[in-house]
Amino acid sequence: MQNQPPYTGLTGSVVAPANTAQPFGPSAPGTVSRPGAGPVGSNPNGQLPSFKPRGSIIETVILVIVSIIAVVFIGLFIWKFIEWDSVKTDVDGQIDEAVAIAVSENTTKMENEFLEREKYPYKTFAGPADYGSLSFEYPKTWNIYIAKDASNGGDYEAYLNPGEVQTVSNTTINALRVTIKDSPFDAVAKTYDGLIKGGKVSVATRNVGSAVASVYTGELPSKIQGIVTIFKVRDKTVMLQTDAMLFSDEYYKLLDTVNFVE
């Protein structure tokens, strides 16, 4: 095939023939050039495609799951807190109501007990602890006067009488004389032997508290018509005496309430 002369256009420019072979340089290793095609791995814009690493996708999924779990737990916490606060408020209200009811009931009970005590016609006598803690009930209309409290030893003496206690003497009349002698029982009992022999008094025995007591009735010393009961408490001797038979009913009721510590 003969070489054709270059074609000169209207402008005088030389145009190469279409089938003229184009010079080319060596291809890059591992690439194959194809006529009319760009380099392998290229896109029409001439930019290389970008691929997101697999690890980043997994991390994103985990982050989303953790976030969802966190939101769920926060929601549960808020729900449980509201529920607990509601229950606690209800329980506190029930406790306050129960306390108020208990206080009201206790107040009512105390008031009733006070009223009952006020209605009860007796008070309690309490003797010195060192002398056996003698106690008994006596009419609340009686007043009491302690002449000797035995704080320094010796005898204990107390006098009880309706209204005012009469002047203390061997001849005055009081509803009750309480004497705790710092003497043995036998020595005190002997002082009444002469009255028994003279027929001025009669003697009987009865239980007073946990003791067996001797009860003398009749004309007592100083010509007092009354009753005296004597019994042993520890190494002491208790004497309970009424100076008039007028008080005999209350006197015997009193003996039934006697108590002491042996």
Coordinates of C-alpha atoms in Angstrom, one line a residue:
M1 CA 0.0 0.0 0.0
Q2 CA 1.4 3.3 -1.0
N3 CA 1.8 6.2 1.3
Q4 CA -0.8 8.9 0.6
P5 CA 0.4 12.4 0.7
P6 CA -0.9 14.6 3.5
Y7 CA -4.2 16.3 2.9
T8 CA -4.1 20.0 2.9
G9 CA -7.3 21.6 4.1
L10 CA -8.8 24.9 3.2
T11 CA -6.8 26.5 6.0
G12 CA -3.6 25.1 4.8
S13 CA -3.2 22.9 7.8
V14 CA -1.9 19.4 7.4
V15 CA -4.4 16.7 8.6
A16 CA -2.9 13.3 9.4
P17 CA -4.7 10.3 7.8
A18 CA -7.2 8.6 10.1
N19 CA -5.4 5.2 9.9
T20 CA -2.1 6.6 10.7
A21 CA -0.6 4.6 13.5
Q22 CA -0.2 6.5 16.8
P23 CA 2.9 6.3 18.8
F24 CA 2.5 4.9 22.3
G25 CA 4.7 4.2 25.3
P26 CA 4.9 1.0 27.2
S27 CA 2.0 0.1 29.4
A28 CA 2.3 0.0 33.1
P29 CA 3.1 -3.5 34.5
G30 CA -0.1 -5.5 34.9
T31 CA -2.3 -3.3 32.7
V32 CA -3.6 -4.0 29.3
S33 CA -4.5 -1.2 27.1
R34 CA -7.5 -1.5 24.9
P35 CA -8.3 0.9 22.1
G36 CA -10.9 3.4 23.1
A37 CA -10.9 2.3 26.8
G38 CA -9.4 4.0 29.8
P39 CA -7.1 2.4 32.4
V40 CA -8.5 -0.6 34.3
G41 CA -10.1 0.4 37.6
S42 CA -10.9 3.9 36.5
N43 CA -14.4 5.5 36.2
P44 CA -15.6 7.8 33.5
N45 CA -14.7 10.8 35.7
G46 CA -11.3 9.6 36.2
Q47 CA -11.6 9.0 40.0
L48 CA -10.8 5.8 41.8
P49 CA -13.8 4.1 43.6
S50 CA -13.6 4.3 47.5
F51 CA -14.6 1.3 49.7
K52 CA -15.5 1.8 53.4
P53 CA -13.6 -0.6 55.7
R54 CA -15.6 -3.5 57.1
G55 CA -14.5 -2.8 60.7
S56 CA -16.1 0.7 60.6
I57 CA -19.5 -0.8 59.7
I58 CA -19.4 -3.3 62.5
E59 CA -18.4 -0.6 65.0
T60 CA -21.3 1.6 63.8
V61 CA -23.8 -1.3 64.2
I62 CA -22.5 -2.0 67.7
L63 CA -22.7 1.6 68.7
V64 CA -26.3 1.8 67.5
I65 CA -27.2 -1.4 69.5
V66 CA -25.5 -0.1 72.6
S67 CA -27.3 3.2 72.3
I68 CA -30.7 1.5 71.9
I69 CA -29.9 -0.7 75.0
A70 CA -28.9 2.4 77.0
V71 CA -32.1 4.2 76.0
V72 CA -34.1 1.2 77.0
F73 CA -32.3 0.9 80.4
I74 CA -32.7 4.6 81.1
G75 CA -36.4 4.4 80.3
L76 CA -36.8 1.4 82.6
F77 CA -34.9 3.2 85.3
I78 CA -37.1 6.2 85.1
W79 CA -40.3 4.0 85.0
K80 CA -39.1 2.0 88.1
F81 CA -38.1 5.2 89.9
I82 CA -41.5 6.7 89.3
E83 CA -43.2 3.5 90.4
W84 CA -41.0 3.3 93.5
D85 CA -41.6 6.9 94.4
S86 CA -45.3 6.3 94.0
V87 CA -45.2 3.2 96.2
K88 CA -43.0 4.9 98.8
T89 CA -45.3 7.9 99.0
D90 CA -48.2 5.5 99.4
V91 CA -46.4 3.5 102.1
D92 CA -45.3 6.7 103.9
G93 CA -48.9 7.9 103.9
Q94 CA -50.1 4.5 105.3
I95 CA -47.4 4.7 108.0
D96 CA -48.4 8.3 108.9
E97 CA -52.0 7.2 109.0
A98 CA -51.2 4.1 111.1
V99 CA -49.1 6.2 113.5
A100 CA -51.8 8.8 113.9
I101 CA -54.4 6.1 114.6
A102 CA -52.0 4.4 117.1
V103 CA -51.4 7.7 118.9
S104 CA -55.1 8.4 119.0
E105 CA -55.9 5.0 120.3
N106 CA -53.1 5.2 122.9
T107 CA -54.3 8.6 124.0
T108 CA -57.8 7.4 124.3
K109 CA -56.6 4.3 126.2
M110 CA -54.6 6.5 128.6
E111 CA -57.5 8.8 129.1
N112 CA -59.8 5.9 129.8
E113 CA -57.3 4.5 132.3
F114 CA -57.0 7.8 134.0
L115 CA -60.8 8.0 134.3
E116 CA -60.9 4.5 135.7
R117 CA -58.2 5.4 138.2
E118 CA -60.1 8.5 139.1
K119 CA -63.2 6.4 139.7
Y120 CA -61.2 3.8 141.7
P121 CA -61.7 4.7 145.3
Y122 CA -58.3 3.5 146.6
K123 CA -54.7 4.6 146.5
T124 CA -51.6 2.6 147.2
F125 CA -49.4 3.0 150.2
A126 CA -45.7 2.3 149.7
G127 CA -43.3 1.8 152.6
P128 CA -39.5 2.0 152.6
A129 CA -37.6 -0.4 150.4
D130 CA -35.1 -1.3 153.2
Y131 CA -38.0 -2.4 155.4
G132 CA -39.6 -4.8 152.9
S133 CA -41.4 -2.4 150.5
L134 CA -44.7 -2.8 152.4
S135 CA -47.7 -1.8 150.3
F136 CA -51.5 -1.9 150.6
E137 CA -54.5 0.0 149.2
Y138 CA -56.3 2.5 151.3
P139 CA -59.3 4.8 150.6
K140 CA -58.3 7.8 148.5
T141 CA -60.3 10.1 150.8
W142 CA -57.7 9.4 153.5
N143 CA -54.6 11.6 154.0
I144 CA -51.3 10.3 155.1
Y145 CA -48.7 11.7 157.5
I146 CA -45.2 10.1 157.9
A147 CA -43.9 10.8 161.4
K148 CA -40.7 8.7 161.1
D149 CA -39.3 7.6 157.7
A150 CA -36.5 5.3 159.2
S151 CA -34.0 6.9 156.8
N152 CA -31.4 6.6 159.6
G153 CA -32.8 3.3 161.0
G154 CA -35.1 2.8 163.9
D155 CA -38.9 2.5 163.6
Y156 CA -41.0 3.6 160.7
E157 CA -44.3 5.4 161.6
A158 CA -47.1 6.6 159.3
Y159 CA -50.7 7.7 160.1
L160 CA -53.7 7.8 157.8
N161 CA -57.1 9.4 158.4
P162 CA -60.1 10.8 156.5
G163 CA -59.6 14.5 156.0
E164 CA -56.8 15.7 158.3
V165 CA -54.6 13.4 160.3
Q166 CA -55.1 13.9 164.0
T167 CA -52.3 15.0 166.2
V168 CA -50.0 12.0 166.8
S169 CA -50.2 10.7 170.3
N170 CA -51.1 7.5 172.1
T171 CA -54.7 8.7 172.8
T172 CA -55.8 10.4 169.5
I173 CA -58.0 8.5 167.1
N174 CA -56.8 7.9 163.5
A175 CA -58.2 5.5 161.0
L176 CA -54.9 3.7 160.6
R177 CA -51.5 3.5 162.2
V178 CA -48.6 1.9 160.3
T179 CA -45.6 1.0 162.4
I180 CA -42.6 -1.1 161.2
K181 CA -40.6 -1.8 164.4
D182 CA -36.9 -2.6 164.3
S183 CA -37.6 -5.4 166.7
P184 CA -38.3 -9.2 166.5
F185 CA -41.8 -10.4 166.1
D186 CA -41.8 -12.4 169.4
A187 CA -40.7 -9.4 171.4
V188 CA -43.6 -7.3 170.0
A189 CA -46.2 -10.1 170.4
K190 CA -45.3 -10.4 174.1
T191 CA -46.6 -6.9 174.8
Y192 CA -50.2 -8.2 174.2
D193 CA -50.0 -11.3 176.3
G194 CA -51.2 -9.4 179.4
L195 CA -54.2 -8.0 177.5
I196 CA -55.1 -11.5 176.3
K197 CA -54.9 -12.9 179.9
G198 CA -56.9 -10.0 181.2
G199 CA -59.6 -10.6 178.7
K200 CA -59.4 -7.2 177.2
V201 CA -58.5 -8.4 173.7
S202 CA -59.1 -11.5 171.7
V203 CA -56.5 -12.9 169.3
A204 CA -56.9 -14.7 166.0
T205 CA -54.5 -15.6 163.1
R206 CA -55.0 -14.9 159.5
N207 CA -52.9 -14.7 156.3
V208 CA -51.7 -11.2 155.5
G209 CA -49.7 -11.2 152.2
S210 CA -47.4 -14.1 152.5
A211 CA -47.2 -14.0 156.3
V212 CA -49.2 -15.5 159.1
A213 CA -50.4 -12.6 161.3
S214 CA -51.8 -12.3 164.7
V215 CA -54.9 -10.1 164.9
Y216 CA -55.8 -8.5 168.3
T217 CA -59.3 -7.0 168.7
G218 CA -60.7 -5.1 171.7
E219 CA -59.3 -2.6 174.2
L220 CA -55.8 -1.8 173.1
P221 CA -53.2 0.1 175.1
S222 CA -54.2 3.6 176.1
K223 CA -57.9 2.4 176.2
I224 CA -58.3 2.5 172.5
Q225 CA -61.1 0.3 171.1
G226 CA -59.7 -1.0 167.9
I227 CA -57.8 -3.7 166.0
V228 CA -54.1 -4.3 165.6
T229 CA -52.5 -6.8 163.3
I230 CA -48.8 -7.8 163.7
F231 CA -46.7 -9.9 161.3
K232 CA -43.0 -10.5 160.5
V233 CA -41.2 -8.9 157.5
R234 CA -37.5 -9.9 157.3
D235 CA -36.1 -9.0 160.7
K236 CA -38.7 -6.4 161.4
T237 CA -42.3 -6.5 162.8
V238 CA -45.2 -4.7 161.0
M239 CA -48.1 -3.3 163.1
L240 CA -51.3 -2.2 161.4
Q241 CA -53.7 -0.6 163.8
T242 CA -57.1 1.1 163.6
D243 CA -58.1 3.2 166.6
A244 CA -61.8 2.8 166.2
M245 CA -64.2 0.0 165.2
L246 CA -65.9 2.5 163.0
F247 CA -63.2 1.8 160.4
S248 CA -63.2 -2.0 160.8
D249 CA -64.7 -2.7 157.3
E250 CA -62.1 -0.6 155.5
Y251 CA -59.5 -2.1 157.8
Y252 CA -60.1 -5.7 156.8
K253 CA -60.3 -4.7 153.1
L254 CA -56.9 -3.1 153.6
L255 CA -55.5 -6.3 155.1
D256 CA -56.5 -8.2 152.0
T257 CA -54.3 -6.0 149.8
V258 CA -51.1 -6.1 151.9
N259 CA -48.0 -7.1 150.0
F260 CA -44.3 -7.0 150.8
V261 CA -40.9 -8.3 149.8
E262 CA -39.4 -11.0 152.1

